[in-house]
């Protein structure tokens, strides 16, 4: 099949092992395939390679089957049938998959021919298999099933939240756009209504989080770990850094970035001429200009992003064209959609799906290029032969996305023809980096505390959230009268509910992305080539080597963070003059 864009659409590769007619209506549809893999005799290294390819084919099919169930559910969280289809996979397919997966890992690592697989990537894959074997406990399978079902409840709760402004029902992302209004009364009304609505469900979200915390701690102790934090570091394959490195990151951010956050807040208070600076003053333009509106519709957002990517490399623009032609995008905010945004890799066809909640803001533009960076990563790894090679760790995945935010920025004139608006957009985005790193440190440090204290009470959690929040927030914004909202800011972060301990990666990758951007500024061709070379490795090398391929250090020491922040701050000062 071809499109008007003059390229062929990718098709799903043949399925020589599992067959073309496979349908997943029960575990019995795939059990014989798992039995074949478990029981097959492997007599030499070539047969082991073929066995790994067959396993990858089966697991890629199941991964994509699950992906579509998840995508469809998040696009319409109120559809009970879609929720049930996802829950069927979680309850009926994943538990036996987990058991067989452990059996297959054991078969692979015990093979006498494993040492003969010397091609790049096998050592990294086997390292992951050995760690998975260490973590496997059959007692945890029903707990993990229950945990996944509970985690999905967050999206339904938050996706149903709406407020009424000027007689119109709005989703929270839509209402959040009003926080950029130049009318302070409108901003305050929008902020109050958003937080009133969030606060209305704070008890429900507290109870849900308590259940998640308890389940996670039980899974960790069953696997022989003191707490869920230590278990997560093993389960997430964090071979390249430790909790102590995270603590160093927190300390470095507090020392080098938070002072810059205070400078920005002081400037905001001075230029807005407000006393005191309030939470609803955080997003409005300092010169009283109307909010930036880089696009009006989801289709315009996509078209302009394609042009932006074309300017970097036509191949990158074509990636998004292919996704558009295949219908692999759902961009606009609407009632009933799950919150947030994501790029979901589709392991068989190799063309991912982007989901987001766009209205018309700069933040939406940044989300689009961010998820577009993930999509580029999926395309660059789609031809790697094994699923394990195509699934890099999050520290690398987020390097792809956060670098694209900065690499694309020099081409945002596609969205902003007025050079003054373009300057505003770049300035706002660079200032958001100053805001991002402290927020990452906040969420990460909070998670360390939560799971180091698995029996904490709701009061303990509120008290320690405020203690940690205040370490990394600016000291200028005045919250008087709204402390009860401040206590629950953490509940807006879906990662805490759905993907625990997936957050420090944003901080690590943000540092790497600044390095990639600095390389690009110095030499655009070499900078982009390094970026693509690193992503093309997939997970065939350790994280440090992948970062090195992009010519950036994997380093979150005080000195390195200070050096990168100085670079960003200088760029901000240039835009301010």
Coordinates of C-alpha atoms in Angstrom, one line a residue:
X1 CA 0.0 0.0 0.0
X2 CA 1.3 3.5 -0.8
X3 CA 0.2 7.0 0.2
X4 CA 0.2 10.4 -1.4
X5 CA 3.5 11.0 0.5
X6 CA 5.2 8.6 -1.9
X7 CA 6.4 6.0 0.6
X8 CA 5.3 2.5 1.3
X9 CA 3.6 1.8 4.6
X10 CA 5.2 -0.8 6.8
X11 CA 3.4 -4.1 7.1
X12 CA 3.5 -6.7 9.8
X13 CA 6.4 -9.2 9.2
X14 CA 5.5 -12.8 8.5
X15 CA 4.9 -15.1 11.5
X16 CA 6.7 -18.3 10.6
X17 CA 6.5 -19.6 14.2
X18 CA 3.1 -18.6 15.6
X19 CA 1.2 -18.6 12.3
X20 CA -0.8 -16.0 10.5
X21 CA -4.3 -17.0 11.8
X22 CA -3.6 -16.7 15.5
X23 CA -6.4 -15.1 17.6
X24 CA -6.2 -14.4 21.3
X25 CA -9.5 -15.4 23.0
X26 CA -8.0 -17.5 25.8
X27 CA -4.6 -18.7 27.1
X28 CA -5.2 -22.0 25.3
X29 CA -4.6 -20.1 22.0
X30 CA -0.9 -19.5 22.9
X31 CA -0.2 -22.3 25.4
X32 CA 1.0 -24.8 22.7
X33 CA 3.5 -22.2 21.4
X34 CA 4.9 -21.7 24.9
X35 CA 5.1 -25.5 25.4
X36 CA 7.0 -25.8 22.1
X37 CA 9.6 -23.2 23.3
X38 CA 9.8 -24.8 26.8
X39 CA 10.2 -28.4 25.5
X40 CA 12.2 -27.9 22.3
X41 CA 15.5 -29.6 22.1
X42 CA 18.4 -27.2 21.2
X43 CA 21.4 -28.9 19.7
X44 CA 23.7 -26.1 18.7
X45 CA 24.2 -22.3 18.7
X46 CA 22.2 -21.8 15.5
X47 CA 19.2 -23.6 17.0
X48 CA 19.5 -21.4 20.1
X49 CA 19.5 -18.3 17.9
X50 CA 16.3 -19.5 16.1
X51 CA 14.7 -20.4 19.4
X52 CA 15.3 -16.8 20.6
X53 CA 13.8 -15.5 17.4
X54 CA 10.7 -17.7 17.8
X55 CA 10.3 -16.5 21.4
X56 CA 10.7 -12.9 20.3
X57 CA 8.0 -13.4 17.6
X58 CA 5.5 -14.8 20.1
X59 CA 6.3 -12.1 22.8
X60 CA 6.1 -9.3 20.1
X61 CA 2.6 -10.6 19.1
X62 CA 1.4 -10.6 22.7
X63 CA 3.0 -7.2 23.4
X64 CA 1.2 -5.6 20.5
X65 CA -2.1 -7.4 21.5
X66 CA -1.8 -5.9 25.0
X67 CA -0.8 -2.5 23.6
X68 CA -4.0 -2.1 21.5
X69 CA -6.2 -3.1 24.4
X70 CA -4.4 -0.4 26.5
X71 CA -4.5 2.2 23.8
X72 CA -8.2 1.7 23.1
X73 CA -9.1 1.8 26.8
X74 CA -7.1 5.1 27.4
X75 CA -8.9 6.7 24.4
X76 CA -12.3 5.9 26.0
X77 CA -12.0 5.1 29.7
X78 CA -15.8 5.2 30.2
X79 CA -16.3 2.2 27.7
X80 CA -16.8 -0.8 30.0
X81 CA -16.2 -3.3 27.2
X82 CA -12.7 -1.8 26.4
X83 CA -11.9 -1.9 30.1
X84 CA -12.9 -5.5 30.3
X85 CA -10.8 -6.4 27.2
X86 CA -7.8 -5.0 28.9
X87 CA -8.6 -6.6 32.2
X88 CA -9.0 -10.0 30.5
X89 CA -5.4 -9.8 29.3
X90 CA -4.1 -8.8 32.7
X91 CA -6.1 -11.5 34.5
X92 CA -6.0 -14.4 32.1
X93 CA -2.9 -14.0 29.9
X94 CA -0.3 -12.2 31.9
X95 CA -0.1 -14.7 34.9
X96 CA 0.7 -17.8 32.8
X97 CA 3.0 -15.6 30.5
X98 CA 5.0 -14.7 33.6
X99 CA 5.4 -18.4 34.7
X100 CA 6.4 -19.5 31.2
X101 CA 8.6 -16.4 30.8
X102 CA 10.7 -17.5 33.8
X103 CA 10.9 -21.1 32.5
X104 CA 12.2 -19.8 29.1
X105 CA 14.7 -17.5 30.8
X106 CA 16.0 -20.5 32.8
X107 CA 16.2 -22.5 29.6
X108 CA 18.2 -19.8 27.8
X109 CA 20.8 -19.1 30.6
X110 CA 21.3 -22.8 31.2
X111 CA 22.0 -23.5 27.5
X112 CA 25.6 -24.8 26.9
X113 CA 25.5 -22.9 23.6
X114 CA 24.8 -19.5 25.1
X115 CA 28.5 -18.5 25.4
X116 CA 28.7 -19.0 21.6
X117 CA 26.3 -16.1 21.0
X118 CA 29.0 -13.4 20.8
X119 CA 27.2 -10.8 18.7
X120 CA 26.5 -7.4 20.1
X121 CA 23.5 -7.2 22.4
X122 CA 23.3 -10.8 23.7
X123 CA 25.3 -10.1 26.8
X124 CA 23.0 -7.2 27.8
X125 CA 19.9 -9.4 27.1
X126 CA 21.2 -12.3 29.2
X127 CA 22.1 -9.9 32.0
X128 CA 18.4 -8.9 32.1
X129 CA 17.2 -12.5 32.0
X130 CA 19.4 -13.4 35.0
X131 CA 18.0 -10.5 37.0
X132 CA 14.4 -11.5 36.1
X133 CA 15.1 -15.1 37.3
X134 CA 16.4 -13.7 40.6
X135 CA 13.2 -11.6 41.0
X136 CA 10.7 -14.3 40.0
X137 CA 8.3 -15.6 42.7
X138 CA 5.2 -17.5 41.8
X139 CA 3.5 -16.1 44.9
X140 CA 3.8 -12.6 43.3
X141 CA 1.8 -13.5 40.1
X142 CA -1.7 -13.0 41.6
X143 CA -0.4 -9.9 43.4
X144 CA 0.9 -8.4 40.2
X145 CA -2.4 -9.1 38.5
X146 CA -4.3 -7.3 41.3
X147 CA -1.7 -4.5 41.2
X148 CA -2.2 -3.8 37.5
X149 CA -5.9 -3.8 37.8
X150 CA -5.7 -1.3 40.7
X151 CA -3.2 0.9 38.9
X152 CA -5.6 1.4 35.9
X153 CA -8.2 2.9 38.2
X154 CA -6.3 6.1 38.4
X155 CA -6.8 7.0 34.8
X156 CA -10.5 6.5 35.1
X157 CA -10.8 8.6 38.2
X158 CA -8.8 11.5 36.8
X159 CA -10.2 11.2 33.2
X160 CA -13.7 11.8 34.6
X161 CA -12.7 15.1 36.2
X162 CA -14.2 18.2 34.6
X163 CA -15.0 21.8 35.7
X164 CA -17.5 24.4 34.4
X165 CA -16.1 27.7 33.3
X166 CA -18.3 30.4 31.7
X167 CA -21.1 27.8 31.4
X168 CA -19.0 25.3 29.6
X169 CA -17.9 21.9 30.9
X170 CA -14.1 21.5 30.4
X171 CA -11.6 18.8 30.9
X172 CA -8.8 19.7 33.4
X173 CA -6.3 20.1 30.5
X174 CA -8.7 22.5 28.8
X175 CA -9.3 24.5 32.0
X176 CA -5.5 24.7 32.6
X177 CA -5.1 26.8 29.5
X178 CA -7.0 29.5 31.4
X179 CA -4.1 29.7 33.8
X180 CA -2.3 31.7 31.1
X181 CA -5.1 34.3 30.9
X182 CA -3.9 37.9 31.3
X183 CA -6.9 38.5 33.6
X184 CA -5.8 37.6 37.1
X185 CA -9.5 37.0 38.2
X186 CA -10.0 34.4 35.4
X187 CA -6.7 32.7 36.4
X188 CA -7.7 32.5 40.0
X189 CA -11.1 31.2 39.2
X190 CA -9.7 28.5 36.9
X191 CA -7.0 27.5 39.5
X192 CA -9.6 27.3 42.3
X193 CA -12.0 25.2 40.3
X194 CA -9.3 22.8 39.1
X195 CA -8.1 22.3 42.6
X196 CA -11.5 22.1 44.1
X197 CA -12.3 19.3 41.6
X198 CA -9.0 17.5 42.3
X199 CA -9.5 17.9 46.1
X200 CA -13.0 16.4 45.8
X201 CA -11.4 13.0 45.0
X202 CA -8.3 13.3 47.2
X203 CA -9.7 10.7 49.6
X204 CA -10.5 8.2 46.9
X205 CA -7.0 8.7 45.5
X206 CA -5.4 8.4 48.9
X207 CA -7.2 5.1 49.5
X208 CA -6.1 3.8 46.0
X209 CA -2.5 4.8 46.7
X210 CA -2.6 3.0 50.1
X211 CA -3.7 -0.2 48.3
X212 CA -1.0 0.2 45.7
X213 CA 1.7 0.8 48.3
X214 CA 0.7 -2.3 50.3
X215 CA 0.6 -4.5 47.3
X216 CA 4.0 -3.2 46.1
X217 CA 5.6 -3.8 49.4
X218 CA 4.3 -7.3 49.6
X219 CA 5.7 -8.1 46.2
X220 CA 9.1 -6.7 47.2
X221 CA 9.3 -8.7 50.5
X222 CA 8.1 -11.9 48.7
X223 CA 11.1 -11.5 46.4
X224 CA 13.5 -11.0 49.3
X225 CA 13.9 -7.3 49.3
X226 CA 13.7 -4.9 52.3
X227 CA 11.4 -2.5 50.4
X228 CA 9.8 -1.8 47.1
X229 CA 12.4 0.8 46.3
X230 CA 15.2 -1.8 46.3
X231 CA 13.0 -4.2 44.4
X232 CA 12.2 -1.6 41.8
X233 CA 15.9 -0.8 41.1
X234 CA 16.4 -4.5 40.3
X235 CA 13.1 -4.9 38.4
X236 CA 13.8 -1.8 36.3
X237 CA 17.3 -3.1 35.4
X238 CA 19.2 -0.2 37.0
X239 CA 22.6 -1.7 36.5
X240 CA 24.3 1.7 35.9
X241 CA 23.4 3.6 39.1
X242 CA 22.2 3.2 42.7
X243 CA 19.8 4.9 45.1
X244 CA 22.8 6.8 46.4
X245 CA 23.4 8.3 43.0
X246 CA 19.7 9.5 43.1
X247 CA 20.4 11.2 46.4
X248 CA 23.4 12.9 44.9
X249 CA 21.1 14.1 42.0
X250 CA 18.6 15.5 44.6
X251 CA 21.4 17.3 46.4
X252 CA 22.9 18.7 43.2
X253 CA 19.5 20.0 42.0
X254 CA 18.8 21.6 45.3
X255 CA 22.2 23.4 45.3
X256 CA 22.4 24.4 41.6
X257 CA 18.9 24.6 40.1
X258 CA 16.6 25.7 42.9
X259 CA 18.4 29.1 43.3
X260 CA 17.6 29.7 39.5
X261 CA 14.0 28.7 40.2
X262 CA 13.9 31.5 42.9
X263 CA 15.4 34.0 40.5
X264 CA 12.7 33.2 37.9
X265 CA 10.0 33.5 40.6
X266 CA 11.4 36.8 41.8
X267 CA 11.4 38.2 38.3
X268 CA 7.9 37.0 37.8
X269 CA 6.6 38.8 40.9
X270 CA 8.5 41.9 39.9
X271 CA 7.3 42.1 36.3
X272 CA 3.7 41.1 37.1
X273 CA 3.7 43.7 39.9
X274 CA 1.8 41.4 42.3
X275 CA 2.3 41.1 46.0
X276 CA 2.3 38.3 46.9
X277 CA 3.0 35.9 44.0
X278 CA 0.2 33.3 44.0
X279 CA 0.0 29.8 42.5
X280 CA -2.3 31.0 39.7
X281 CA 0.4 33.5 38.6
X282 CA 2.8 30.8 37.5
X283 CA 1.9 30.5 33.8
X284 CA 0.8 34.0 32.6
X285 CA 3.0 35.9 30.2
X286 CA 5.2 38.4 32.1
X287 CA 4.4 41.2 29.7
X288 CA 0.7 40.7 29.8
X289 CA 0.5 39.2 26.3
X290 CA -2.1 36.6 25.4
X291 CA -1.1 33.0 25.7
X292 CA 0.8 31.5 22.9
X293 CA -1.3 29.4 20.5
X294 CA 1.0 27.4 18.3
X295 CA -1.9 25.5 16.6
X296 CA -5.7 25.3 16.6
X297 CA -6.4 21.6 15.9
X298 CA -4.7 18.3 16.3
X299 CA -4.2 17.9 12.6
X300 CA -2.5 21.3 12.4
X301 CA -0.3 20.3 15.3
X302 CA 0.7 17.2 13.5
X303 CA 1.3 18.8 10.2
X304 CA 3.5 21.5 11.6
X305 CA 5.5 19.0 13.7
X306 CA 6.1 17.0 10.5
X307 CA 7.5 20.1 8.8
X308 CA 9.7 20.7 11.9
X309 CA 11.0 17.2 11.8
X310 CA 11.7 17.4 8.1
X311 CA 14.0 20.3 8.7
X312 CA 16.1 18.2 11.0
X313 CA 16.0 15.1 8.8
X314 CA 13.4 14.1 6.2
X315 CA 13.4 10.6 7.5
X316 CA 12.1 11.9 10.9
X317 CA 9.2 13.7 9.2
X318 CA 8.4 10.5 7.3
X319 CA 8.1 8.6 10.5
X320 CA 5.2 10.8 11.6
X321 CA 3.7 10.7 8.1
X322 CA 3.6 6.9 8.3
X323 CA 1.9 7.1 11.7
X324 CA -0.7 9.5 10.3
X325 CA -1.4 7.3 7.3
X326 CA -1.9 4.3 9.6
X327 CA -4.1 6.2 12.0
X328 CA -1.7 5.8 14.9
X329 CA -2.4 9.1 16.6
X330 CA -5.1 10.4 19.0
X331 CA -4.0 13.9 19.9
X332 CA -6.9 16.1 21.1
X333 CA -8.3 16.4 24.6
X334 CA -11.8 15.2 25.2
X335 CA -13.9 14.0 28.1
X336 CA -13.3 10.3 28.9
X337 CA -9.8 10.1 27.7
X338 CA -7.2 9.0 30.2
X339 CA -4.8 11.8 31.4
X340 CA -1.3 12.5 30.1
X341 CA 0.4 11.4 26.9
X342 CA 2.5 8.5 25.7
X343 CA 4.1 6.9 22.7
X344 CA 3.3 3.2 22.7
X345 CA 5.7 0.9 20.7
X346 CA 3.9 -1.7 18.6
X347 CA 6.3 -4.6 18.5
X348 CA 5.0 -6.4 15.4
X349 CA 4.3 -3.7 12.9
X350 CA 7.1 -1.5 14.3
X351 CA 5.0 1.7 14.0
X352 CA 4.1 3.2 17.4
X353 CA 1.0 5.0 18.6
X354 CA 1.0 8.5 20.0
X355 CA -1.7 9.5 22.6
X356 CA -2.1 12.9 24.2
X357 CA -4.5 15.5 25.4
X358 CA -3.8 18.6 23.2
X359 CA -5.8 21.8 23.5
X360 CA -3.8 24.6 21.9
X361 CA -0.9 25.4 24.2
X362 CA 2.9 25.6 24.0
X363 CA 2.9 22.7 26.5
X364 CA 1.0 20.6 23.9
X365 CA 3.6 21.5 21.2
X366 CA 6.3 20.3 23.6
X367 CA 4.4 17.1 24.4
X368 CA 4.0 16.4 20.6
X369 CA 7.7 16.8 19.8
X370 CA 8.6 14.8 23.0
X371 CA 6.4 11.9 22.0
X372 CA 7.6 12.3 18.4
X373 CA 11.1 11.7 19.7
X374 CA 9.9 8.5 21.3
X375 CA 8.3 7.6 17.9
X376 CA 11.6 8.2 16.1
X377 CA 13.3 5.9 18.6
X378 CA 10.7 3.2 17.7
X379 CA 11.4 3.6 14.0
X380 CA 15.2 3.5 14.5
X381 CA 15.0 0.2 16.4
X382 CA 12.1 -1.5 14.5
X383 CA 14.4 -3.7 12.4
X384 CA 16.5 -5.1 15.3
X385 CA 15.9 -8.9 15.3
X386 CA 14.9 -9.5 18.9
X387 CA 12.3 -7.8 21.1
X388 CA 14.8 -7.5 23.9
X389 CA 17.0 -5.4 21.6
X390 CA 14.2 -3.1 20.7
X391 CA 13.2 -2.3 24.4
X392 CA 15.8 0.2 25.8
X393 CA 15.7 1.3 29.4
X394 CA 13.8 4.4 30.2
X395 CA 16.9 6.5 30.8
X396 CA 17.6 6.0 27.0
X397 CA 14.0 6.2 25.9
X398 CA 13.6 9.6 27.6
X399 CA 16.9 10.8 26.1
X400 CA 15.2 10.3 22.7
X401 CA 12.2 12.3 23.6
X402 CA 13.7 15.1 25.7
X403 CA 16.5 15.7 23.2
X404 CA 13.9 16.1 20.5
X405 CA 12.2 18.9 22.5
X406 CA 15.5 20.9 22.2
X407 CA 16.7 19.8 18.8
X408 CA 13.3 20.8 17.2
X409 CA 13.3 24.2 19.0
X410 CA 15.3 26.0 16.4
X411 CA 12.6 25.2 13.9
X412 CA 9.6 26.3 15.9
X413 CA 9.1 29.2 13.5
X414 CA 6.8 26.8 11.7
X415 CA 4.4 27.3 14.7
X416 CA 5.3 31.0 15.4
X417 CA 5.8 33.2 12.3
X418 CA 6.1 36.3 14.6
X419 CA 9.8 36.3 15.8
X420 CA 8.7 37.8 19.1
X421 CA 6.3 34.9 19.7
X422 CA 9.1 32.5 18.7
X423 CA 11.4 34.1 21.2
X424 CA 8.7 33.8 23.9
X425 CA 8.2 30.1 23.1
X426 CA 11.9 29.3 23.3
X427 CA 12.2 31.2 26.5
X428 CA 9.3 29.5 28.1
X429 CA 10.6 26.1 27.2
X430 CA 14.1 26.8 28.5
X431 CA 12.6 28.1 31.7
X432 CA 10.5 25.0 32.0
X433 CA 13.8 23.0 32.1
X434 CA 14.7 25.0 35.2
X435 CA 11.3 23.9 36.6
X436 CA 11.5 20.3 35.5
X437 CA 14.7 19.2 37.3
X438 CA 13.5 20.3 40.7
X439 CA 10.1 18.6 40.1
X440 CA 11.8 15.4 39.1
X441 CA 13.9 15.5 42.3
X442 CA 10.7 16.2 44.3
X443 CA 8.8 13.2 42.9
X444 CA 11.8 10.9 43.1
X445 CA 12.7 11.8 46.6
X446 CA 9.1 11.4 47.7
X447 CA 9.0 7.9 46.2
X448 CA 12.1 6.9 48.1
X449 CA 10.5 8.1 51.3
X450 CA 7.1 6.4 50.6
X451 CA 8.6 3.0 50.0
X452 CA 11.3 3.2 52.7
X453 CA 8.4 3.7 55.1
X454 CA 5.8 1.2 53.9
X455 CA 3.5 1.5 57.0
X456 CA 3.3 5.2 57.0
X457 CA -0.1 6.9 57.7
X458 CA -1.9 9.5 55.5
X459 CA -0.7 12.2 58.0
X460 CA 2.9 11.0 57.7
X461 CA 2.6 11.2 53.9
X462 CA 1.2 14.7 53.9
X463 CA 3.8 15.9 56.3
X464 CA 6.7 14.4 54.4
X465 CA 5.3 15.4 51.0
X466 CA 5.3 19.1 52.2
X467 CA 8.8 18.7 53.6
X468 CA 10.2 17.4 50.4
X469 CA 8.2 19.7 48.2
X470 CA 9.5 22.8 50.0
X471 CA 13.1 21.6 49.5
X472 CA 12.7 21.9 45.7
X473 CA 10.0 24.5 45.2
X474 CA 10.6 28.3 44.9
X475 CA 10.3 30.1 48.2
X476 CA 8.5 33.1 46.6
X477 CA 5.1 31.7 45.7
X478 CA 2.5 32.3 48.5
X479 CA 0.1 29.4 49.3
X480 CA -1.7 31.0 52.3
X481 CA -5.2 29.7 52.5
X482 CA -4.5 26.8 50.2
X483 CA -2.3 24.5 52.3
X484 CA -4.9 21.7 52.0
X485 CA -4.4 21.7 48.2
X486 CA -0.6 21.9 48.5
X487 CA -0.7 18.7 50.6
X488 CA -2.1 16.8 47.6
X489 CA -0.1 18.1 44.6
X490 CA 1.6 14.7 44.4
X491 CA -1.8 13.2 43.4
X492 CA -1.6 14.8 40.0
X493 CA 1.5 12.8 39.0
X494 CA 0.2 9.7 37.4
X495 CA 3.6 8.0 37.5
X496 CA 3.2 7.6 41.3
X497 CA 0.1 5.5 40.6
X498 CA 0.8 3.7 37.3
X499 CA 4.5 3.4 36.9
X500 CA 6.3 3.8 40.3
X501 CA 9.9 4.8 40.3
X502 CA 9.7 5.8 36.7
X503 CA 10.6 9.5 37.1
X504 CA 14.3 9.9 37.9
X505 CA 14.8 8.9 34.2
X506 CA 13.4 12.3 33.2
X507 CA 16.0 14.1 35.2
X508 CA 18.9 11.9 33.9
X509 CA 17.6 12.2 30.4
X510 CA 17.1 16.0 30.7
X511 CA 20.8 16.3 31.5
X512 CA 21.7 14.1 28.5
X513 CA 19.3 16.1 26.3
X514 CA 21.0 19.4 27.2
X515 CA 24.3 17.7 26.2
X516 CA 22.8 16.5 22.9
X517 CA 21.5 20.0 22.2
X518 CA 24.8 21.6 23.0
X519 CA 26.5 19.2 20.6
X520 CA 23.9 20.1 17.9
X521 CA 24.5 23.8 18.5
X522 CA 28.2 23.3 18.0
X523 CA 27.8 21.1 14.9
X524 CA 24.3 20.3 13.7
X525 CA 25.2 17.3 11.5
X526 CA 27.5 15.7 14.1
X527 CA 25.0 16.4 16.9
X528 CA 22.1 14.8 15.0
X529 CA 24.2 11.9 13.8
X530 CA 25.3 11.2 17.4
X531 CA 21.6 11.3 18.6
X532 CA 20.5 8.9 15.9
X533 CA 23.5 6.6 16.4
X534 CA 22.7 6.3 20.1
X535 CA 19.0 5.6 19.6
X536 CA 19.7 3.0 16.9
X537 CA 21.6 0.8 19.4
X538 CA 18.3 0.0 21.1
X539 CA 19.3 -2.0 24.1
X540 CA 22.3 -3.8 22.7
X541 CA 24.7 -1.8 24.9
X542 CA 24.7 -0.6 28.6
X543 CA 23.2 2.8 29.2
X544 CA 26.6 4.5 29.7
X545 CA 27.8 3.3 26.2
X546 CA 24.5 4.5 24.6
X547 CA 25.0 7.9 26.1
X548 CA 28.6 7.9 24.9
X549 CA 27.4 7.1 21.4
X550 CA 25.5 10.4 21.5
X551 CA 28.7 12.1 22.8
X552 CA 27.2 12.9 26.2
X553 CA 28.4 11.7 29.6
X554 CA 26.1 9.7 31.9
X555 CA 26.8 11.9 34.9
X556 CA 24.7 13.6 37.5
X557 CA 27.4 15.0 39.7
X558 CA 27.2 18.5 41.1
X559 CA 29.9 19.8 38.7
X560 CA 28.3 18.4 35.6
X561 CA 24.8 19.6 36.5
X562 CA 26.2 23.1 37.3
X563 CA 28.0 23.2 33.9
X564 CA 24.8 22.3 32.0
X565 CA 22.7 24.7 34.0
X566 CA 25.2 27.5 33.2
X567 CA 24.7 26.7 29.5
X568 CA 20.9 26.8 29.7
X569 CA 21.0 30.0 31.8
X570 CA 23.2 31.7 29.2
X571 CA 20.8 30.7 26.5
X572 CA 17.9 32.2 28.6
X573 CA 19.9 35.4 29.0
X574 CA 20.5 35.7 25.3
X575 CA 16.8 35.4 24.6
X576 CA 16.0 38.0 27.3
X577 CA 18.2 40.6 25.5

